[in-house]
XYZ file of C-alpha atoms in Angstrom:
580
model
C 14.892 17.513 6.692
C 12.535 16.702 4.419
C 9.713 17.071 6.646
C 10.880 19.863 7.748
C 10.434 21.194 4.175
C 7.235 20.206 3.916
C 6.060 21.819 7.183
C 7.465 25.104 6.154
C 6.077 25.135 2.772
C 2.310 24.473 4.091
C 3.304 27.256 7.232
C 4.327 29.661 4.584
C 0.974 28.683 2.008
C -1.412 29.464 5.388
C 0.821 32.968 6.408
C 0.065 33.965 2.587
C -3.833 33.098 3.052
C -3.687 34.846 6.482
C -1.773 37.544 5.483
C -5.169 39.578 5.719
C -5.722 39.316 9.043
C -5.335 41.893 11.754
C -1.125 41.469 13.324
C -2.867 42.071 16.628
C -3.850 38.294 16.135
C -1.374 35.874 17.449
C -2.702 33.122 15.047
C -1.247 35.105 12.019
C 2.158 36.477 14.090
C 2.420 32.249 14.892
C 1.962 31.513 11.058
C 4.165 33.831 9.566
C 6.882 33.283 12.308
C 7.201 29.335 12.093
C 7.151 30.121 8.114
C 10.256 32.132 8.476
C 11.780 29.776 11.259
C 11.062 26.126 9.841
C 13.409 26.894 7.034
C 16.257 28.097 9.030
C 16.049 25.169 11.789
C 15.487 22.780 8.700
C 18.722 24.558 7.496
C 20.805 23.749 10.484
C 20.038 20.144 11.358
C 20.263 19.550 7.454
C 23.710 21.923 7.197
C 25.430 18.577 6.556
C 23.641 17.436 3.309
C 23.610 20.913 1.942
C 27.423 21.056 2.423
C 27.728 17.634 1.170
C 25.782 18.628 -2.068
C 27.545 22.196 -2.786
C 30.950 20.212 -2.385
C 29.870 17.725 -4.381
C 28.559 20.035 -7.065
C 32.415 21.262 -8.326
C 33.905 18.063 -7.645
C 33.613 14.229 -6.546
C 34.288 13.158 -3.129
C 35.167 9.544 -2.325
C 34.285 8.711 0.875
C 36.343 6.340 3.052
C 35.710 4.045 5.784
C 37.550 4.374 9.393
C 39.235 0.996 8.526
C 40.259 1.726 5.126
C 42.188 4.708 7.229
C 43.615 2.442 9.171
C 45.821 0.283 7.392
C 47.484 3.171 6.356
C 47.572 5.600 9.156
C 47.227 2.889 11.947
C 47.812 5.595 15.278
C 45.215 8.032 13.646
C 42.958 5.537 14.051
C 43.589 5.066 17.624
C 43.667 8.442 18.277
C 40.330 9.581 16.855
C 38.375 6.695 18.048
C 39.658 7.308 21.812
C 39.235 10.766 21.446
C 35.491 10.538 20.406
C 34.679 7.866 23.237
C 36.147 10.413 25.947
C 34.074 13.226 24.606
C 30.949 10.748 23.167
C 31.281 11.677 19.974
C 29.954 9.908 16.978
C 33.098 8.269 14.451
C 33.904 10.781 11.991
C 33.090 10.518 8.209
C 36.140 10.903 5.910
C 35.916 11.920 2.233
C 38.835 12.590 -0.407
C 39.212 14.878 -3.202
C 41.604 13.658 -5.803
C 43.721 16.875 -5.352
C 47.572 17.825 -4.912
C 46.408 21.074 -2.885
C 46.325 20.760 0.638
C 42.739 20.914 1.696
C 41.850 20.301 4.751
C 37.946 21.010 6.219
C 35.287 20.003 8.114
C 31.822 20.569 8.483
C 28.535 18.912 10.207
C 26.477 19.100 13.668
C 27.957 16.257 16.491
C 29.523 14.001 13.595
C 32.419 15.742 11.842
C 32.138 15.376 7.912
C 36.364 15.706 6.643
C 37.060 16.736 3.434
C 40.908 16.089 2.396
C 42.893 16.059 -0.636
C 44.443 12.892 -1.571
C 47.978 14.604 -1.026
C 47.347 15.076 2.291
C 47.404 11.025 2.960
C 50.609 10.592 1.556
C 52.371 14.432 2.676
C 51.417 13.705 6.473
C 52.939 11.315 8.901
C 50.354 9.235 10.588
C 50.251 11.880 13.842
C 50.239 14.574 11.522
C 47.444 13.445 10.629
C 45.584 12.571 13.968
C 46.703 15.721 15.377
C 44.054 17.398 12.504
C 41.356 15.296 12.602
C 41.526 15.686 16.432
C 41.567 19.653 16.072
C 38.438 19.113 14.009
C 36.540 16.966 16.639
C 37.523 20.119 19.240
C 35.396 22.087 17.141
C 32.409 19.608 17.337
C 33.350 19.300 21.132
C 32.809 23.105 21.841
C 29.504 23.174 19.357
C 31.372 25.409 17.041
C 31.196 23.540 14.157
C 27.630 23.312 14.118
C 27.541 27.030 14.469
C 30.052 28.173 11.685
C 28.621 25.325 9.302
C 24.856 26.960 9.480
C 26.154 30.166 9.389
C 28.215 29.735 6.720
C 25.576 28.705 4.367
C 24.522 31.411 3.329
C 27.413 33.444 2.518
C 29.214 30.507 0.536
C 25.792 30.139 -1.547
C 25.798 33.741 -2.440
C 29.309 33.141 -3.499
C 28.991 29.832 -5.457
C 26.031 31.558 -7.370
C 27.569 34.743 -8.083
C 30.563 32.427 -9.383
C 28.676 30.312 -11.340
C 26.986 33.801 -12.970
C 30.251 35.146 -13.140
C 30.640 34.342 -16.854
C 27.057 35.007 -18.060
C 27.478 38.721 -18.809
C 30.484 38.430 -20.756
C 28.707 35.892 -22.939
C 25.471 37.721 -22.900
C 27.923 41.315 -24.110
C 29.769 38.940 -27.039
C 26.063 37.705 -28.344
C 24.659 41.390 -28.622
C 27.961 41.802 -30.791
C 27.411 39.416 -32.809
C 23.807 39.870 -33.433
C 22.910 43.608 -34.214
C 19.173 43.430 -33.529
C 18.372 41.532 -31.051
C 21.620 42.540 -29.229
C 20.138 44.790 -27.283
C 17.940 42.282 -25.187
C 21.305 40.588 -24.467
C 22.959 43.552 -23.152
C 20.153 44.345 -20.992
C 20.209 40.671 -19.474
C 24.031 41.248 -19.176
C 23.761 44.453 -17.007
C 20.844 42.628 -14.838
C 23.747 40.279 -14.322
C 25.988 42.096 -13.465
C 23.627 43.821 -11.065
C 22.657 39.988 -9.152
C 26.363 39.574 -9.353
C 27.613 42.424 -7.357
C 24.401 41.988 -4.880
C 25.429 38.695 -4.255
C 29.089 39.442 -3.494
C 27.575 41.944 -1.139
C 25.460 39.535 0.282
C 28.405 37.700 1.062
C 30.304 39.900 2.535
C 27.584 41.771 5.008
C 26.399 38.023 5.835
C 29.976 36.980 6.989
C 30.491 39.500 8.809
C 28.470 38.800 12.129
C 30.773 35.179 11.944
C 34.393 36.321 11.767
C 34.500 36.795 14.885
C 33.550 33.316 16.115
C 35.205 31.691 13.321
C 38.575 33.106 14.548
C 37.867 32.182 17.996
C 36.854 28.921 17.281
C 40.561 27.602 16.147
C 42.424 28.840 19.321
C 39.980 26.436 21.536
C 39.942 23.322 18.939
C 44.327 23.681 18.991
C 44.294 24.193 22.165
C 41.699 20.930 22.175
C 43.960 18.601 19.889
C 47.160 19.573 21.389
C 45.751 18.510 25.115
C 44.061 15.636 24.009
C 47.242 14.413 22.110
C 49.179 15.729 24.350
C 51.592 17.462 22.464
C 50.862 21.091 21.410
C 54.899 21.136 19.777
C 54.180 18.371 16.967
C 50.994 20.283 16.200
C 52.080 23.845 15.409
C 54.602 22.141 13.643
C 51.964 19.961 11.480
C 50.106 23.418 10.917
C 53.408 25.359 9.551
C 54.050 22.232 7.656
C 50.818 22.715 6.239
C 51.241 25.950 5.286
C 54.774 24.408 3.766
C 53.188 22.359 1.764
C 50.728 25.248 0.357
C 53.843 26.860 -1.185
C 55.741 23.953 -2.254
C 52.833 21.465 -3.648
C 53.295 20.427 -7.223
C 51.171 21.209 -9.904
C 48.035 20.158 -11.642
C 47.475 21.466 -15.168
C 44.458 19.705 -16.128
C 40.994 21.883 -16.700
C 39.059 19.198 -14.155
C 41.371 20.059 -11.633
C 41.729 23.779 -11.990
C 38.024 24.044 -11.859
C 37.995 21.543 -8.501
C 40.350 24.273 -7.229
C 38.521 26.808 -7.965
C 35.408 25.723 -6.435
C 36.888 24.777 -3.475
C 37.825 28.460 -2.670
C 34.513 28.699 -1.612
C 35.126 26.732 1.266
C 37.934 28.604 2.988
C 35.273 29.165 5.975
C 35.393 25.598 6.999
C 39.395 24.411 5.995
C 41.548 24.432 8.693
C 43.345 27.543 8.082
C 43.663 30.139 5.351
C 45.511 29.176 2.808
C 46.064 32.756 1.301
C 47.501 33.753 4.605
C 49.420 31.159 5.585
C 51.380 31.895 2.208
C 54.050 33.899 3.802
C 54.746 31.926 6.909
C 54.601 28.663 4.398
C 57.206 29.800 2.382
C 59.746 30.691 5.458
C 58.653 27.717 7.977
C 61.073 24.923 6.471
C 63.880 26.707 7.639
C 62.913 28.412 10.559
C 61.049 25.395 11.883
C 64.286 23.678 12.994
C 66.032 26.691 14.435
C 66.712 30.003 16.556
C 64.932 31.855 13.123
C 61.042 30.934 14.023
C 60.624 33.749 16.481
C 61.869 36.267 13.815
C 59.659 34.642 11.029
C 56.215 35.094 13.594
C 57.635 38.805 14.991
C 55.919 40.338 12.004
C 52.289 38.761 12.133
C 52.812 38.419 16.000
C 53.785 42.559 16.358
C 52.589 44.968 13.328
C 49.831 46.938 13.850
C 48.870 46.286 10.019
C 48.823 42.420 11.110
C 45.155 42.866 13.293
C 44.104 44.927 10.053
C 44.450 41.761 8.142
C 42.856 39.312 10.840
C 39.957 41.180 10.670
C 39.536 40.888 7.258
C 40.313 37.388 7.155
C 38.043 34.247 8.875
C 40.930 32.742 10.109
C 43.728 33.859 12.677
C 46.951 34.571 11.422
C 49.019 31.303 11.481
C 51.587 32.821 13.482
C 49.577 33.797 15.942
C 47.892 30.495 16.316
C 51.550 29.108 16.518
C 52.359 31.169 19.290
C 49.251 30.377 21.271
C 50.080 26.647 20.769
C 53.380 27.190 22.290
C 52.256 28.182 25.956
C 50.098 25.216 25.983
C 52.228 22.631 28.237
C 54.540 21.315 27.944
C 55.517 24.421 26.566
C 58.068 25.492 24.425
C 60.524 27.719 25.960
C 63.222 28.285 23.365
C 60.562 29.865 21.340
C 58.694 31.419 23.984
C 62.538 33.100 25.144
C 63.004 34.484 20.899
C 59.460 36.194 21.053
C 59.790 37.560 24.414
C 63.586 38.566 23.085
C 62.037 40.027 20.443
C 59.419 41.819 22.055
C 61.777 43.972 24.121
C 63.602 44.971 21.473
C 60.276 46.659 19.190
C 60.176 49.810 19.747
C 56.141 51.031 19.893
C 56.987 54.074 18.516
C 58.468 53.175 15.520
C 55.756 50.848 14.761
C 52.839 53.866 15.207
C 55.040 56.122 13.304
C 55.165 53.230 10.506
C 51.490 52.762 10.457
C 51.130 56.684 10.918
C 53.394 56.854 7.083
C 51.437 53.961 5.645
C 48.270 55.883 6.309
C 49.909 58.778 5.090
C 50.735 57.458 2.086
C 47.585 55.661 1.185
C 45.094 58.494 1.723
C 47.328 61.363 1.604
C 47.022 61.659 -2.254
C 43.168 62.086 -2.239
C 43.663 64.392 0.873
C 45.905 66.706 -1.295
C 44.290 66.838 -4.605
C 40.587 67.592 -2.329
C 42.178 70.190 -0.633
C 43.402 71.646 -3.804
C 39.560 71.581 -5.303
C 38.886 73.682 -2.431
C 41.599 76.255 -3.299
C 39.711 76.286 -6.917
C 36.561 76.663 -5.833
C 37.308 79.357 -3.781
C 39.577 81.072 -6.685
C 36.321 80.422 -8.562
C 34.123 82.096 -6.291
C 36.199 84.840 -4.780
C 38.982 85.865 -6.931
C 39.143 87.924 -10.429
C 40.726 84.603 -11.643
C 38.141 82.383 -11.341
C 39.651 79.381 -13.822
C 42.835 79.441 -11.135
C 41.595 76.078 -9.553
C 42.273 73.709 -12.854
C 46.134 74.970 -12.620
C 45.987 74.607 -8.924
C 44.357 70.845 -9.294
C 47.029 69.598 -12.222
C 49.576 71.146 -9.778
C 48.772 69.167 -6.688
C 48.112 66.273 -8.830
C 51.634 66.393 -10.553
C 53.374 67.244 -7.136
C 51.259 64.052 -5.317
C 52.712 61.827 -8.076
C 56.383 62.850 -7.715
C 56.312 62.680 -3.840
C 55.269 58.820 -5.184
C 58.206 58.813 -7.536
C 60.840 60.102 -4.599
C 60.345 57.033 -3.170
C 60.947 54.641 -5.654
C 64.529 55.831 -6.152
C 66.502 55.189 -3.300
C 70.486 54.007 -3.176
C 70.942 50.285 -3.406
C 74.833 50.426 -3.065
C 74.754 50.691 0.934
C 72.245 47.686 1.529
C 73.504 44.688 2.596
C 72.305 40.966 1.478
C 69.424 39.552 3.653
C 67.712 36.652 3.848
C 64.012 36.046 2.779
C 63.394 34.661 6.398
C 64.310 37.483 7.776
C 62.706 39.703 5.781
C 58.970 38.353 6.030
C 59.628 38.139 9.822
C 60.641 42.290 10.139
C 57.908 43.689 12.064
C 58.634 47.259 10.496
C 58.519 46.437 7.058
C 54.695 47.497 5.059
C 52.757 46.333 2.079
C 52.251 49.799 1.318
C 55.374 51.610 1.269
C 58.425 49.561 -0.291
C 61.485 48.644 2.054
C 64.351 48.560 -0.379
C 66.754 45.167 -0.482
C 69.028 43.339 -1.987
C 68.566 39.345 -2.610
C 70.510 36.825 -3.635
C 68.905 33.383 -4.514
C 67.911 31.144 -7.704
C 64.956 32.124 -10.380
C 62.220 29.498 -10.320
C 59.044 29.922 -12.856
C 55.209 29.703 -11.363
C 53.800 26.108 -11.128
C 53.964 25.273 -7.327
C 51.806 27.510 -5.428
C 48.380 27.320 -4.509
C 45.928 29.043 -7.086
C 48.682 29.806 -8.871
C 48.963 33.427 -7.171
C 51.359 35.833 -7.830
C 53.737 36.784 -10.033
C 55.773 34.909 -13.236
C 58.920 34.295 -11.528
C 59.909 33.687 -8.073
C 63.114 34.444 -5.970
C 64.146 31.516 -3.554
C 67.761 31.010 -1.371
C 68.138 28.785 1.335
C 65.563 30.339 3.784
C 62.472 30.740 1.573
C 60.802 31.970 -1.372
C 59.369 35.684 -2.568
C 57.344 36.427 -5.531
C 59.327 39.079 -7.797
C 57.253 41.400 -9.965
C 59.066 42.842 -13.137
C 56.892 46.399 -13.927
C 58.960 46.512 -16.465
C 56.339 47.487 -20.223
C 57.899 45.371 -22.615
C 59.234 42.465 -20.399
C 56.520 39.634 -20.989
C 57.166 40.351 -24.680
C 60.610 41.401 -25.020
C 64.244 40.724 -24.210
C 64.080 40.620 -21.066
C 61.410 38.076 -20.182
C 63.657 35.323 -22.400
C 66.747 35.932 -20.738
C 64.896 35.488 -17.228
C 64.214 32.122 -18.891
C 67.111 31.308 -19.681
C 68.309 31.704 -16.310
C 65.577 29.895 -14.610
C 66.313 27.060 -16.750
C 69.983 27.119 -15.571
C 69.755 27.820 -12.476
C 72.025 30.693 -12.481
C 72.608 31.812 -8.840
C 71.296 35.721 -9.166
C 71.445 39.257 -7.303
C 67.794 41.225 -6.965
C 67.627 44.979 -6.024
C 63.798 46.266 -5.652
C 61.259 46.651 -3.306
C 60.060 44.688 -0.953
C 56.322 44.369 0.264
C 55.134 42.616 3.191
C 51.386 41.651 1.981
C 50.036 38.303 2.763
C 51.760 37.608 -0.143
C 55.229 38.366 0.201
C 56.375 40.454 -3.086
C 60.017 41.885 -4.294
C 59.462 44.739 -7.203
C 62.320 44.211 -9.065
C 65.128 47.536 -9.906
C 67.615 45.706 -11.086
C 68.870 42.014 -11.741
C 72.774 40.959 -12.200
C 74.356 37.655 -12.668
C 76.953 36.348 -13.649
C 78.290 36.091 -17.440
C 74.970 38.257 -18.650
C 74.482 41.766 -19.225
C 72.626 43.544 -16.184
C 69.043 43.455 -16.553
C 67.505 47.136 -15.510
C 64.069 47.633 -14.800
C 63.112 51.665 -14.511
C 60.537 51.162 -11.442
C 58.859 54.337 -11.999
C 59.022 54.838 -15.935
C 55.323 55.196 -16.118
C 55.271 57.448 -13.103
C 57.653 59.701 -14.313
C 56.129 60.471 -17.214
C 53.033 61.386 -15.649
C 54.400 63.889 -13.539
C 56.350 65.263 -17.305
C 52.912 65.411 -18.651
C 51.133 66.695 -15.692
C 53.546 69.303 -14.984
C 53.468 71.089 -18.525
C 49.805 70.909 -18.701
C 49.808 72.888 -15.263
C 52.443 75.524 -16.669
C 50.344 75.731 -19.800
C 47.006 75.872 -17.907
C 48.798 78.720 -15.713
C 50.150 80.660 -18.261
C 46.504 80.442 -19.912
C 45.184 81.955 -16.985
C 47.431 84.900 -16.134
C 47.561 85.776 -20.066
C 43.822 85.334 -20.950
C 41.982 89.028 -20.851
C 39.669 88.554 -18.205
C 35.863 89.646 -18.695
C 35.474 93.596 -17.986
C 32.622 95.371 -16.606
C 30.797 97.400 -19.360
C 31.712 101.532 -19.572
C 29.201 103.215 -18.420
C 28.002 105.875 -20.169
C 29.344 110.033 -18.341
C 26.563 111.791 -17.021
C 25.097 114.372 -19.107
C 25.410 117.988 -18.294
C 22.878 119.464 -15.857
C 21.486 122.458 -17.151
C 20.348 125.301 -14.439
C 17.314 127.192 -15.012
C 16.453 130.052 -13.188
C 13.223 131.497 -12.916
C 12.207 135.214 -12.901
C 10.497 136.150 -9.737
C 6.343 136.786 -10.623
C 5.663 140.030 -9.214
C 3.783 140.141 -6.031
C 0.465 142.192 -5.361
C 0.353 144.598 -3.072
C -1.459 144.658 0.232
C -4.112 147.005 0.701
């Protein structure tokens, strides 16, 4: 790689001294090309060090040795090592991060670099754990991993730097507080900052584009890879929804070293084994409907909704239960699960999945929709009519009357819903993360600490079937009453009763109306306080705004001035000479 380096640097010093040639010569096109192309094929059969050094950067790896592996994990060994003398692959290099959080990845050209966090040693069963590293020498198999690894580079460097310059411009904006005069060069800096910053998340996300594709598609062949040369595709979807378990239900780790490791290793969803942000709902359901008829319900949603493919392509991963599903009809196949999807299937109806998506759209842009068409009322009342101010009563108007079609919904009836349970409720291939589906829960309170990133909300809301972040919109709850008698249930694990709102998002939220349990005063949360008194205020602004209008005198043309008297003069005839 080195020479590589060197090669392109002199390349790029002659295209510079050339540069004043004519392009017709091919000497110069030659020069200038192999000083653009040195550094990209220098960048792919060096992806491996670079990836090893922008790991390495946020946190320490420890790299083990296939034997050290297997004393512990005895049948992983024999697994990988027969898998890469079928295929002639090189051994694997393993390296731990001292980590509770799941993370799984791999990177490199024909030799597989893995990256794992200690928990994972310990968390997986010895073919657990061969069934991942063999879905990681798939990828290497098919030349995918050399792919995504090169192409990768460049979007996770634009994200590592405009993470590390994240907290410049807040530093830079504190300094030219503190001092007056030169405080003005520092906020300068700080906008320049803040410009590189949003360039390079832009970078990012044009750059990773052209890849999503592949780096979906590159998954389905590796499973499908692992579960033929292990020969059974069952244990592995069940290692990845275990996996995604163990996202939701990993303890915690407080310390600043590890938050940081955590943090840095974000960067690298691209090349972990799935997405851990998006396996968050299927983690949190997949204990219980792992070992029952309730897995086809928990995958309808992801396998079904339109909204689902909306997500995929957004994400550079496909969705877990999708990926489940495909494992399935590898044989030997499943067929109880294969019979609940295929159940399921018939009984979707299309059309009340368009008409969902149709409402969610509605919903989303229908606001802007209404309050542009009412700024083209106005500016035609401006231009056209003898009121022209008529458009700022018309905008408040639509405004107000957007907000309270918002409001309508957040008051339903909660006394004719019936208890459900979580599983069933991130599996309903109707339900929306935009518009709210209205339930009742029953479960325990549990406080953040065991999730991944620590994402979402305070409290949690878990029964026998799963868990579901609860959000309390309530003003005054993280400083008031209410927030220390949610305590003081979580802490006695008080069985409770939830009425609210339920999202389907990737991560699974309930916006909580109202809490009961027993032996405490019912806990009321007014969902659309703030909301309501928006549409208050913006409704007596538009009455006063209208009554401003129809009352104000409106600009008259000047009086013209009556025409003056025309006076008629008549002339006396001049006498005429007479003809001879």
């Amino acid at each position: 790689m080195a020479k590589l380096c060197f090669l392109a640097i002199a390349f790029t010093g002659l295209g510079i001294q050339l540069s004043d040639l004519a392009w017709e010569d091919w000497q110069s096109w030659l020069l200038v090309g192999g000083s653009v192309c040195l550094p990209l094929v220098g960048m792919f059969f060096g992806n491996h060090v670079l990836w090893g050094m922008f790991i390495g950067l946020g946190t320490s790896v420890r790299w083990i040795s296939l034997g050290e592996l297997g004393r512990e994990h005895p049948r992983c060994l024999m697994t990988v090592e027969e898998i890469c003398q079928r295929h002639r692959l090189p051994l694997p290099k393993l390296g731990v991060v001292k980590l509770k959080t799941p993370y799984f990845l791999a990177y490199g050209i024909r030799r597989v670099h893995f990256v794992m966090a200690a928990e994972l040693l310990t968390a997986l069963s010895d073919e657990e754990l061969s069934l991942l590293l063999a879905q990681g020498l798939g990828q290497a198999h098919h030349g995918d991993l050399a792919l995504v690894s090169f192409g990768s580079l460049i979007p996770t460097a634009a994200q590592m730097l405009q993470s590390r310059l994240g907290e410049l411009p807040r530093a830079l904006r504190q300094l030219s507080i503190a001092i007056p005069y030169v405080g003005t060069v520092f906020l300068v800096l700080a906008l320049v900052l803040d410009l590189i910053n949003w360039g390079m998340q832009r970078l990012a996300d044009v750059s990773a584009l052209p890849l999503q594709w592949v780096l979906r598609l590159r998954h389905y062949y590796a499973d499908r890879f692992a579960a033929i040369a292990t020969g059974n595709p069952q244990r592995l979807w069940r290692t990845l929804g275990k996996l995604a378990h163990l996202v939701v239900t990993h303890a915690p780790e407080n310390t600043t070293a590890a938050g940081q490791a955590k943090k840095h290793l974000s960067a690298f969803t691209r090349l972990c084994v799935m997405d851990f942000n998006g396996a968050i709902a299927l983690g949190s359901g997949f204990a219980y409907g792992a070992n029952n008829e309730m897995l086809g319900t928990l995958l309808s949603w992801e396998l079904f909704n339109p909204r689902a493919n909306l997500l995929e392509v957004q994400s550079s991963h496909p969705l877990l239960g999708r990926r489940l599903h495909r494992l399935c009809q590898v044989p030997p196949t499943d067929e109880d699960l294969q019979h609940q999807v295929k159940t399921l299937q018939r009984q979707i109806s299309p059309s009340r999945l368009s008409q969902g998506l149709v409402y969610e759209w509605l919903l989303t842009f229908g606001e802007p929709i209404w309050l542009g068409f009412a700024l083209v009322l106005g500016f035609v009342a401006f231009t056209h009519s003898p009121l022209p101010f008529l458009g700022v009563p018309l905008f408040i108007s639509a405004a107000a009357f957007s907000q309270l079609l918002q409001l309508a919904r957040q008051f339903p009836r909660f006394g004719r819903l019936s208890t459900l349970p979580i599983t069933r409720l991130l599996g309903d291939p109707y339900l929306s993360g935009t518009r709210g589906q209205p339930v009742q829960m029953e479960g325990i309170l549990m406080q953040r600490g065991d999730r991944l990133f620590d994402y979402g909300s305070e409290f949690k809301l878990v029964d026998e079937t799963g868990a579901v972040d609860l959000a309390f919109v309530h003003p005054l709850f993280a400083t008031g009453k209410p927030f220390s008698r949610v305590l003081t249930l979580v802490e006695q694990h008080k069985s409770v009763m939830i009425q609210g709102w339920f999202y389907r998002t990737p991560i699974p939220m309930v916006r909580v109306a109202k809490l009961t349990a027993e032996g405490i005063k019912p806990l009321l949360y007014h969902h659309g306080s703030r909301r309501a008194s928006i549409v208050a205020l913006l409704t007596l602004l538009a009455i006063a705004t209208f009554w401003w209008t129809f009352n104000s005198p409106t600009p008259s043309a000047p009086e013209s001035a009556p025409p003056a008297e025309m006076e008629i003069q008549f002339e006396a005839p001049t006498a005429v000479p007479p003809q001879p």
